[in-house]
PDB file of C-alpha atoms in Angstrom:
ATOM      1  CA  MET A   3     -13.767 -56.221  68.746  1.00 64.00           C
ATOM      2  CA  GLU A   4     -16.810 -54.481  70.039  1.00 75.00           C
ATOM      3  CA  LYS A   5     -17.465 -57.066  72.733  1.00 83.00           C
ATOM      4  CA  VAL A   6     -13.882 -57.008  74.160  1.00 85.00           C
ATOM      5  CA  THR A   7     -13.639 -53.167  74.107  1.00 90.00           C
ATOM      6  CA  PRO A   8     -15.482 -52.713  77.471  1.00 91.00           C
ATOM      7  CA  VAL A   9     -13.460 -55.267  78.982  1.00 89.00           C
ATOM      8  CA  LEU A  10     -10.383 -53.872  77.916  1.00 92.00           C
ATOM      9  CA  LEU A  11     -11.237 -50.320  79.018  1.00 94.00           C
ATOM     10  CA  ASP A  12     -11.973 -51.721  82.643  1.00 94.00           C
ATOM     11  CA  CYS A  13      -8.602 -53.508  82.592  1.00 93.00           C
ATOM     12  CA  PHE A  14      -6.855 -50.116  81.662  1.00 95.00           C
ATOM     13  CA  ASP A  15      -8.751 -48.587  84.416  1.00 95.00           C
ATOM     14  CA  ARG A  16      -7.487 -51.000  86.849  1.00 93.00           C
ATOM     15  CA  GLY A  17      -4.031 -50.251  85.786  1.00 95.00           C
ATOM     16  CA  GLY A  18      -3.610 -53.245  83.496  1.00 95.00           C
ATOM     17  CA  THR A  19      -0.620 -53.294  80.897  1.00 96.00           C
ATOM     18  CA  PHE A  20      -0.912 -53.265  77.416  1.00 97.00           C
ATOM     19  CA  LEU A  21       1.682 -54.588  75.086  1.00 97.00           C
ATOM     20  CA  GLY A  22       1.536 -54.049  71.158  1.00 97.00           C
ATOM     21  CA  VAL A  23       3.366 -55.110  68.181  1.00 97.00           C
ATOM     22  CA  PHE A  24       3.258 -52.465  65.190  1.00 97.00           C
ATOM     23  CA  ASP A  25       3.693 -52.700  61.457  1.00 96.00           C
ATOM     24  CA  ALA A  26       4.577 -49.085  60.568  1.00 96.00           C
ATOM     25  CA  GLN A  27       1.509 -47.277  62.189  1.00 95.00           C
ATOM     26  CA  ALA A  28      -0.616 -50.309  62.366  1.00 96.00           C
ATOM     27  CA  LEU A  29      -1.341 -52.267  65.468  1.00 96.00           C
ATOM     28  CA  VAL A  30      -1.057 -55.994  64.652  1.00 97.00           C
ATOM     29  CA  GLY A  31      -1.004 -57.838  67.709  1.00 97.00           C
ATOM     30  CA  MET A  32      -1.713 -56.987  71.353  1.00 96.00           C
ATOM     31  CA  GLY A  33      -1.418 -58.560  74.726  1.00 96.00           C
ATOM     32  CA  VAL A  34      -2.910 -57.470  78.114  1.00 96.00           C
ATOM     33  CA  LEU A  35      -1.732 -58.270  81.605  1.00 96.00           C
ATOM     34  CA  GLU A  36      -4.092 -57.570  84.479  1.00 94.00           C
ATOM     35  CA  ASN A  37      -2.655 -55.626  87.435  1.00 91.00           C
ATOM     36  CA  ASP A  38      -4.183 -57.853  90.236  1.00 88.00           C
ATOM     37  CA  ARG A  39      -2.548 -61.018  91.080  1.00 91.00           C
ATOM     38  CA  VAL A  40      -4.257 -64.268  91.108  1.00 89.00           C
ATOM     39  CA  GLY A  41      -3.435 -67.826  92.523  1.00 86.00           C
ATOM     40  CA  ARG A  42      -3.405 -69.052  96.060  1.00 85.00           C
ATOM     41  CA  ALA A  43      -0.187 -67.124  96.960  1.00 90.00           C
ATOM     42  CA  SER A  44      -1.195 -64.231  94.644  1.00 90.00           C
ATOM     43  CA  ASP A  45       2.186 -64.625  92.658  1.00 93.00           C
ATOM     44  CA  GLN A  46       0.386 -65.010  89.291  1.00 93.00           C
ATOM     45  CA  MET A  47      -0.338 -62.344  86.662  1.00 95.00           C
ATOM     46  CA  GLN A  48      -2.945 -62.940  84.397  1.00 94.00           C
ATOM     47  CA  LEU A  49      -2.744 -62.711  80.706  1.00 95.00           C
ATOM     48  CA  ALA A  50      -6.221 -61.468  79.889  1.00 92.00           C
ATOM     49  CA  TYR A  51      -5.853 -60.951  76.418  1.00 93.00           C
ATOM     50  CA  LEU A  52      -3.690 -61.944  73.431  1.00 94.00           C
ATOM     51  CA  TYR A  53      -4.635 -61.081  69.820  1.00 94.00           C
ATOM     52  CA  VAL A  54      -2.950 -61.223  66.449  1.00 95.00           C
ATOM     53  CA  SER A  55      -4.374 -59.755  63.208  1.00 96.00           C
ATOM     54  CA  ARG A  56      -5.140 -62.686  60.998  1.00 95.00           C
ATOM     55  CA  ALA A  57      -2.828 -61.453  58.361  1.00 97.00           C
ATOM     56  CA  TYR A  58       0.356 -61.681  60.696  1.00 97.00           C
ATOM     57  CA  ARG A  59      -0.732 -64.988  62.161  1.00 93.00           C
ATOM     58  CA  GLY A  60       2.191 -67.465  61.863  1.00 93.00           C
ATOM     59  CA  ARG A  61       4.881 -64.646  61.736  1.00 96.00           C
ATOM     60  CA  GLY A  62       5.979 -64.940  65.344  1.00 95.00           C
ATOM     61  CA  VAL A  63       3.863 -61.947  66.402  1.00 97.00           C
ATOM     62  CA  GLY A  64       2.191 -63.891  69.157  1.00 96.00           C
ATOM     63  CA  MET A  65       5.368 -65.389  70.308  1.00 96.00           C
ATOM     64  CA  GLN A  66       6.686 -62.117  70.616  1.00 96.00           C
ATOM     65  CA  LEU A  67       3.835 -60.808  72.760  1.00 97.00           C
ATOM     66  CA  PHE A  68       3.709 -63.807  74.953  1.00 97.00           C
ATOM     67  CA  GLU A  69       7.434 -63.598  75.646  1.00 96.00           C
ATOM     68  CA  ALA A  70       7.187 -60.120  76.479  1.00 97.00           C
ATOM     69  CA  ALA A  71       4.296 -60.820  78.726  1.00 97.00           C
ATOM     70  CA  VAL A  72       6.474 -63.340  80.400  1.00 96.00           C
ATOM     71  CA  ALA A  73       9.167 -60.895  80.975  1.00 96.00           C
ATOM     72  CA  PHE A  74       7.015 -58.093  82.307  1.00 96.00           C
ATOM     73  CA  ALA A  75       5.413 -60.573  84.851  1.00 95.00           C
ATOM     74  CA  ARG A  76       8.819 -61.863  85.894  1.00 94.00           C
ATOM     75  CA  GLU A  77       9.975 -58.072  86.345  1.00 95.00           C
ATOM     76  CA  GLY A  78       7.050 -57.363  88.451  1.00 92.00           C
ATOM     77  CA  GLY A  79       7.580 -60.183  90.853  1.00 93.00           C
ATOM     78  CA  ALA A  80       5.062 -62.786  89.333  1.00 95.00           C
ATOM     79  CA  LYS A  81       6.335 -66.291  89.343  1.00 94.00           C
ATOM     80  CA  ALA A  82       3.731 -67.436  86.633  1.00 91.00           C
ATOM     81  CA  LEU A  83       1.078 -66.204  84.015  1.00 92.00           C
ATOM     82  CA  TYR A  84      -2.188 -67.243  84.584  1.00 92.00           C
ATOM     83  CA  VAL A  85      -3.604 -67.742  80.957  1.00 91.00           C
ATOM     84  CA  SER A  86      -7.361 -68.331  80.454  1.00 81.00           C
ATOM     85  CA  ALA A  87      -7.634 -69.121  76.661  1.00 77.00           C
ATOM     86  CA  THR A  88     -10.553 -70.123  74.380  1.00 74.00           C
ATOM     87  CA  PRO A  89     -10.542 -73.847  74.084  1.00 76.00           C
ATOM     88  CA  THR A  90      -9.764 -74.155  70.384  1.00 81.00           C
ATOM     89  CA  GLU A  91      -6.991 -76.520  69.360  1.00 83.00           C
ATOM     90  CA  ASN A  92      -4.789 -73.920  67.735  1.00 86.00           C
ATOM     91  CA  THR A  93      -4.807 -71.686  70.930  1.00 88.00           C
ATOM     92  CA  VAL A  94      -4.464 -74.433  73.260  1.00 86.00           C
ATOM     93  CA  ASP A  95      -1.450 -75.843  71.481  1.00 89.00           C
ATOM     94  CA  PHE A  96       0.105 -72.118  71.066  1.00 92.00           C
ATOM     95  CA  TYR A  97       0.349 -71.997  75.106  1.00 92.00           C
ATOM     96  CA  LEU A  98       1.181 -75.401  75.604  1.00 91.00           C
ATOM     97  CA  ASN A  99       4.274 -75.254  73.100  1.00 92.00           C
ATOM     98  CA  ARG A 100       5.541 -72.277  75.040  1.00 93.00           C
ATOM     99  CA  GLY A 101       5.730 -74.339  78.109  1.00 92.00           C
ATOM    100  CA  CYS A 102       2.222 -73.534  79.695  1.00 90.00           C
ATOM    101  CA  VAL A 103       0.399 -76.288  81.721  1.00 88.00           C
ATOM    102  CA  LEU A 104      -2.977 -76.783  83.082  1.00 81.00           C
ATOM    103  CA  ALA A 105      -3.598 -74.925  86.304  1.00 78.00           C
ATOM    104  CA  PRO A 106      -4.254 -77.278  89.056  1.00 75.00           C
ATOM    105  CA  GLU A 107      -6.498 -74.905  90.454  1.00 69.00           C
ATOM    106  CA  PRO A 108      -8.418 -72.856  87.875  1.00 69.00           C
ATOM    107  CA  ASP A 109      -9.534 -69.506  88.569  1.00 65.00           C
ATOM    108  CA  GLN A 110     -12.880 -69.689  90.447  1.00 64.00           C
ATOM    109  CA  ASP A 111     -14.101 -66.461  89.278  1.00 60.00           C
ATOM    110  CA  PRO A 112     -12.998 -65.889  85.576  1.00 52.00           C
ATOM    111  CA  GLY A 113     -15.769 -63.539  84.983  1.00 48.00           C
ATOM    112  CA  ARG A 114     -14.413 -60.944  87.096  1.00 47.00           C
ATOM    113  CA  ARG A 115     -11.660 -60.059  84.501  1.00 47.00           C
ATOM    114  CA  ALA A 116     -11.285 -60.346  80.649  1.00 43.00           C
TER     115      ALA A 116
END
């Protein structure tokens, strides 16, 4: 978490949206959406971060966060989410199973955000 904390703080300072799932007072999952739009038509919102605590994986927390992020993006006028994920099989399968597809035009500057 130490590596990602400064990135998340920068996202917060830019007006990013933070979504959380709690078990009582404990944060067990978090999703973060960038405020800036991406894509050729600036019609996509970037899902900058999605994390579920190990003990809560496989319980629908990630799906709940993803669905909340999709709903938030749609309400904000975005036509799609741009997801940049760690290329592990479980992570990629998670997004593909939720209807995501590989972007025909990947973000050319992924380092500017989380």
